[in-house]
PDB file of C-alpha atoms in Angstrom:
ATOM      1  CA  UNK D   1      -3.819  39.094  39.109  1.00 46.00           C
ATOM      2  CA  UNK D   2      -0.549  38.955  40.534  1.00 48.00           C
ATOM      3  CA  UNK D   3       2.483  38.661  37.839  1.00 50.00           C
ATOM      4  CA  UNK D   4       3.723  34.998  39.464  1.00 52.00           C
ATOM      5  CA  UNK D   5       0.796  33.295  38.126  1.00 59.00           C
ATOM      6  CA  UNK D   6       0.932  35.686  34.569  1.00 53.00           C
ATOM      7  CA  UNK D   7       4.519  33.999  33.726  1.00 60.00           C
ATOM      8  CA  UNK D   8       3.335  30.419  35.084  1.00 79.00           C
ATOM      9  CA  UNK D   9       1.019  31.125  32.220  1.00 84.00           C
ATOM     10  CA  UNK D  10       3.398  31.897  29.755  1.00 84.00           C
ATOM     11  CA  UNK D  11       5.052  28.644  30.908  1.00 87.00           C
ATOM     12  CA  UNK D  12       2.213  26.375  30.815  1.00 89.00           C
ATOM     13  CA  UNK D  13       1.203  28.441  26.913  1.00 87.00           C
ATOM     14  CA  UNK D  14       4.928  27.532  26.153  1.00 85.00           C
ATOM     15  CA  UNK D  15       4.607  23.912  26.879  1.00 89.00           C
ATOM     16  CA  UNK D  16       1.568  23.776  25.291  1.00 88.00           C
ATOM     17  CA  UNK D  17       2.934  25.316  21.807  1.00 88.00           C
ATOM     18  CA  UNK D  18       5.899  22.829  21.917  1.00 89.00           C
ATOM     19  CA  UNK D  19       3.666  19.714  22.903  1.00 92.00           C
ATOM     20  CA  UNK D  20       1.431  20.838  19.820  1.00 92.00           C
ATOM     21  CA  UNK D  21       4.363  21.433  17.495  1.00 92.00           C
ATOM     22  CA  UNK D  22       5.281  17.522  18.830  1.00 94.00           C
ATOM     23  CA  UNK D  23       2.275  16.202  18.417  1.00 95.00           C
ATOM     24  CA  UNK D  24       1.870  17.805  14.119  1.00 95.00           C
ATOM     25  CA  UNK D  25       5.304  16.825  13.851  1.00 95.00           C
ATOM     26  CA  UNK D  26       4.728  12.812  15.633  1.00 96.00           C
ATOM     27  CA  UNK D  27       1.439  12.657  13.075  1.00 97.00           C
ATOM     28  CA  UNK D  28       3.124  13.954   9.776  1.00 97.00           C
ATOM     29  CA  UNK D  29       5.166  11.224  10.503  1.00 97.00           C
ATOM     30  CA  UNK D  30       3.882   8.832  10.984  1.00 97.00           C
ATOM     31  CA  UNK D  31       1.421  10.411   8.016  1.00 97.00           C
ATOM     32  CA  UNK D  32       4.636   9.842   5.728  1.00 97.00           C
ATOM     33  CA  UNK D  33       5.508   5.945   6.815  1.00 96.00           C
ATOM     34  CA  UNK D  34       1.519   4.919   6.595  1.00 95.00           C
ATOM     35  CA  UNK D  35       2.084   6.844   2.387  1.00 95.00           C
ATOM     36  CA  UNK D  36       2.772   3.061   0.102  1.00 93.00           C
ATOM     37  CA  UNK D  37       6.273   2.022  -0.220  1.00 92.00           C
ATOM     38  CA  UNK D  38       7.605   2.587  -3.801  1.00 93.00           C
ATOM     39  CA  UNK D  39       8.610  -0.062  -4.859  1.00 93.00           C
ATOM     40  CA  UNK D  40       4.618  -1.644  -3.867  1.00 90.00           C
ATOM     41  CA  UNK D  41       2.890   0.234  -6.904  1.00 91.00           C
ATOM     42  CA  UNK D  42       6.009  -1.404  -9.057  1.00 93.00           C
ATOM     43  CA  UNK D  43       6.540  -4.758  -8.498  1.00 92.00           C
ATOM     44  CA  UNK D  44       4.168  -7.283  -9.327  1.00 90.00           C
ATOM     45  CA  UNK D  45       3.757 -11.426  -9.272  1.00 90.00           C
ATOM     46  CA  UNK D  46       0.599 -11.378 -11.120  1.00 91.00           C
ATOM     47  CA  UNK D  47      -0.674 -13.529 -13.799  1.00 92.00           C
ATOM     48  CA  UNK D  48      -2.694 -11.260 -15.638  1.00 93.00           C
ATOM     49  CA  UNK D  49      -3.775  -7.412 -16.154  1.00 93.00           C
ATOM     50  CA  UNK D  50      -7.074  -8.128 -13.242  1.00 93.00           C
ATOM     51  CA  UNK D  51      -4.335  -9.757 -10.203  1.00 94.00           C
ATOM     52  CA  UNK D  52      -2.051  -6.692 -10.734  1.00 94.00           C
ATOM     53  CA  UNK D  53      -5.159  -3.785 -11.336  1.00 95.00           C
ATOM     54  CA  UNK D  54      -5.783  -5.723  -8.114  1.00 93.00           C
ATOM     55  CA  UNK D  55      -2.002  -5.272  -6.715  1.00 93.00           C
ATOM     56  CA  UNK D  56      -1.604  -2.409  -6.874  1.00 94.00           C
ATOM     57  CA  UNK D  57      -5.142  -1.024  -5.846  1.00 93.00           C
ATOM     58  CA  UNK D  58      -4.259  -2.687  -2.482  1.00 92.00           C
ATOM     59  CA  UNK D  59      -1.467  -0.747  -2.547  1.00 92.00           C
ATOM     60  CA  UNK D  60      -2.683   1.950  -3.023  1.00 93.00           C
ATOM     61  CA  UNK D  61      -4.454   2.285   0.335  1.00 89.00           C
ATOM     62  CA  UNK D  62      -3.891   5.480   2.648  1.00 86.00           C
ATOM     63  CA  UNK D  63      -5.974   5.322   4.916  1.00 83.00           C
ATOM     64  CA  UNK D  64      -3.617   5.644   8.270  1.00 92.00           C
ATOM     65  CA  UNK D  65      -1.954   8.290   6.010  1.00 95.00           C
ATOM     66  CA  UNK D  66      -5.106  10.130   5.780  1.00 95.00           C
ATOM     67  CA  UNK D  67      -6.460  10.007   9.704  1.00 96.00           C
ATOM     68  CA  UNK D  68      -2.878  11.146  10.666  1.00 96.00           C
ATOM     69  CA  UNK D  69      -2.429  13.747   7.861  1.00 97.00           C
ATOM     70  CA  UNK D  70      -6.169  15.413   9.050  1.00 96.00           C
ATOM     71  CA  UNK D  71      -5.079  14.631  13.074  1.00 96.00           C
ATOM     72  CA  UNK D  72      -1.796  17.413  12.310  1.00 96.00           C
ATOM     73  CA  UNK D  73      -4.038  19.640  10.378  1.00 96.00           C
ATOM     74  CA  UNK D  74      -6.380  19.857  13.148  1.00 95.00           C
ATOM     75  CA  UNK D  75      -3.624  20.531  15.786  1.00 94.00           C
ATOM     76  CA  UNK D  76      -1.699  22.407  13.222  1.00 95.00           C
ATOM     77  CA  UNK D  77      -4.957  25.052  13.054  1.00 94.00           C
ATOM     78  CA  UNK D  78      -5.073  24.905  16.469  1.00 92.00           C
ATOM     79  CA  UNK D  79      -1.999  26.526  17.431  1.00 91.00           C
ATOM     80  CA  UNK D  80      -2.187  28.839  14.446  1.00 91.00           C
ATOM     81  CA  UNK D  81      -5.524  30.090  15.347  1.00 90.00           C
ATOM     82  CA  UNK D  82      -3.646  30.927  19.131  1.00 87.00           C
ATOM     83  CA  UNK D  83      -0.328  32.016  17.568  1.00 87.00           C
ATOM     84  CA  UNK D  84       1.397  29.099  19.678  1.00 86.00           C
ATOM     85  CA  UNK D  85       4.113  28.454  16.942  1.00 86.00           C
ATOM     86  CA  UNK D  86       6.604  30.762  16.450  1.00 86.00           C
ATOM     87  CA  UNK D  87       7.761  29.853  12.966  1.00 87.00           C
ATOM     88  CA  UNK D  88       5.178  27.279  11.164  1.00 90.00           C
ATOM     89  CA  UNK D  89       6.905  27.667   8.388  1.00 93.00           C
ATOM     90  CA  UNK D  90       7.954  24.421   8.002  1.00 94.00           C
ATOM     91  CA  UNK D  91       5.432  22.200   9.067  1.00 95.00           C
ATOM     92  CA  UNK D  92       2.771  24.053   6.834  1.00 95.00           C
ATOM     93  CA  UNK D  93       5.062  23.075   4.186  1.00 97.00           C
ATOM     94  CA  UNK D  94       5.435  19.552   4.419  1.00 97.00           C
ATOM     95  CA  UNK D  95       1.603  19.665   5.708  1.00 97.00           C
ATOM     96  CA  UNK D  96       0.411  20.642   1.749  1.00 97.00           C
ATOM     97  CA  UNK D  97       3.042  18.232   0.001  1.00 97.00           C
ATOM     98  CA  UNK D  98       1.962  15.602   2.624  1.00 97.00           C
ATOM     99  CA  UNK D  99      -2.016  16.275   1.199  1.00 97.00           C
ATOM    100  CA  UNK D 100      -0.677  16.697  -2.540  1.00 97.00           C
ATOM    101  CA  UNK D 101       1.224  12.605  -1.981  1.00 96.00           C
ATOM    102  CA  UNK D 102      -2.387  11.933  -0.395  1.00 96.00           C
ATOM    103  CA  UNK D 103      -4.549  13.428  -3.117  1.00 95.00           C
ATOM    104  CA  UNK D 104      -2.388  11.375  -5.766  1.00 96.00           C
ATOM    105  CA  UNK D 105      -2.499   8.184  -4.338  1.00 95.00           C
ATOM    106  CA  UNK D 106      -6.157   8.629  -3.763  1.00 93.00           C
ATOM    107  CA  UNK D 107      -6.699   9.859  -7.434  1.00 95.00           C
ATOM    108  CA  UNK D 108      -4.819   6.645  -8.710  1.00 95.00           C
ATOM    109  CA  UNK D 109      -6.735   4.412  -6.580  1.00 94.00           C
ATOM    110  CA  UNK D 110     -10.143   6.034  -8.213  1.00 94.00           C
ATOM    111  CA  UNK D 111      -8.793   5.214 -11.270  1.00 96.00           C
ATOM    112  CA  UNK D 112      -7.535   1.989 -10.259  1.00 96.00           C
ATOM    113  CA  UNK D 113     -10.525   1.246  -9.320  1.00 93.00           C
ATOM    114  CA  UNK D 114     -11.966   2.142 -12.988  1.00 95.00           C
ATOM    115  CA  UNK D 115      -9.589  -0.021 -14.212  1.00 94.00           C
ATOM    116  CA  UNK D 116     -10.068  -3.263 -12.260  1.00 94.00           C
ATOM    117  CA  UNK D 117     -14.292  -3.211 -13.389  1.00 92.00           C
ATOM    118  CA  UNK D 118     -13.548  -2.433 -16.365  1.00 94.00           C
ATOM    119  CA  UNK D 119     -10.703  -4.404 -18.080  1.00 93.00           C
ATOM    120  CA  UNK D 120     -13.170  -7.595 -17.572  1.00 92.00           C
ATOM    121  CA  UNK D 121     -16.137  -5.726 -19.777  1.00 92.00           C
ATOM    122  CA  UNK D 122     -13.953  -5.196 -21.668  1.00 93.00           C
ATOM    123  CA  UNK D 123     -12.120  -8.513 -21.857  1.00 92.00           C
ATOM    124  CA  UNK D 124     -15.840 -10.390 -22.418  1.00 92.00           C
ATOM    125  CA  UNK D 125     -16.614  -8.242 -24.971  1.00 93.00           C
ATOM    126  CA  UNK D 126     -13.214  -8.668 -27.494  1.00 93.00           C
ATOM    127  CA  UNK D 127     -14.259 -13.025 -26.200  1.00 93.00           C
ATOM    128  CA  UNK D 128     -17.968 -12.007 -27.791  1.00 93.00           C
ATOM    129  CA  UNK D 129     -16.279  -9.779 -31.260  1.00 90.00           C
ATOM    130  CA  UNK D 130     -16.462 -10.865 -34.310  1.00 80.00           C
ATOM    131  CA  UNK D 131     -18.108 -12.874 -36.543  1.00 82.00           C
ATOM    132  CA  UNK D 132     -20.525 -14.973 -35.380  1.00 69.00           C
ATOM    133  CA  UNK D 133     -20.047 -18.719 -35.674  1.00 56.00           C
ATOM    134  CA  UNK D 134     -23.023 -21.243 -37.124  1.00 54.00           C
ATOM    135  CA  UNK D 135     -24.230 -24.806 -35.688  1.00 57.00           C
ATOM    136  CA  UNK D 136     -22.858 -25.964 -38.682  1.00 57.00           C
ATOM    137  CA  UNK D 137     -19.300 -24.799 -39.301  1.00 54.00           C
ATOM    138  CA  UNK D 138     -16.535 -23.822 -37.458  1.00 56.00           C
ATOM    139  CA  UNK D 139     -15.252 -19.347 -36.931  1.00 53.00           C
ATOM    140  CA  UNK D 140     -13.449 -19.989 -39.255  1.00 54.00           C
ATOM    141  CA  UNK D 141     -14.402 -21.784 -42.705  1.00 50.00           C
ATOM    142  CA  UNK D 142     -15.589 -18.132 -43.920  1.00 52.00           C
ATOM    143  CA  UNK D 143     -12.237 -18.108 -44.271  1.00 51.00           C
ATOM    144  CA  UNK D 144     -11.711 -20.860 -46.188  1.00 51.00           C
ATOM    145  CA  UNK D 145     -14.055 -20.225 -48.784  1.00 50.00           C
ATOM    146  CA  UNK D 146     -12.393 -16.969 -49.478  1.00 50.00           C
ATOM    147  CA  UNK D 147      -9.602 -18.647 -49.952  1.00 50.00           C
ATOM    148  CA  UNK D 148     -11.516 -21.175 -52.580  1.00 50.00           C
ATOM    149  CA  UNK D 149     -12.438 -18.164 -54.194  1.00 49.00           C
ATOM    150  CA  UNK D 150      -9.758 -16.779 -55.620  1.00 46.00           C
TER     151      UNK D 150
END
């Protein structure tokens, strides 16, 4: 190989490394932008707990953020293995921070999902709880009888 070719290869590698870093940065920006807005998970217009939980569950969707994070990690890993980045500490730190945020959002979504199925069942249990009334007398007849005995 001639020296001119080696020089061209180095220049091409440098360009590819810059493009790879830009790809990682673009994916990270898209992932941050795809995370739910803080106000979307804090404020609600719901009339009841189930409405709040359903709204929160919808707000905690991080699908696009997860996909963009995966792309960032893929290009970052490729660039790291190729030793293409002069300094990748900033990218690595941002990937870790984003990954932590996505993990927290996903865990919160799982918890809200569980509550969304638990709360209606709990409501039914509480509605059915208490002494059973006979068909002949209302449920508060026992209370009236207790007052008469005193």
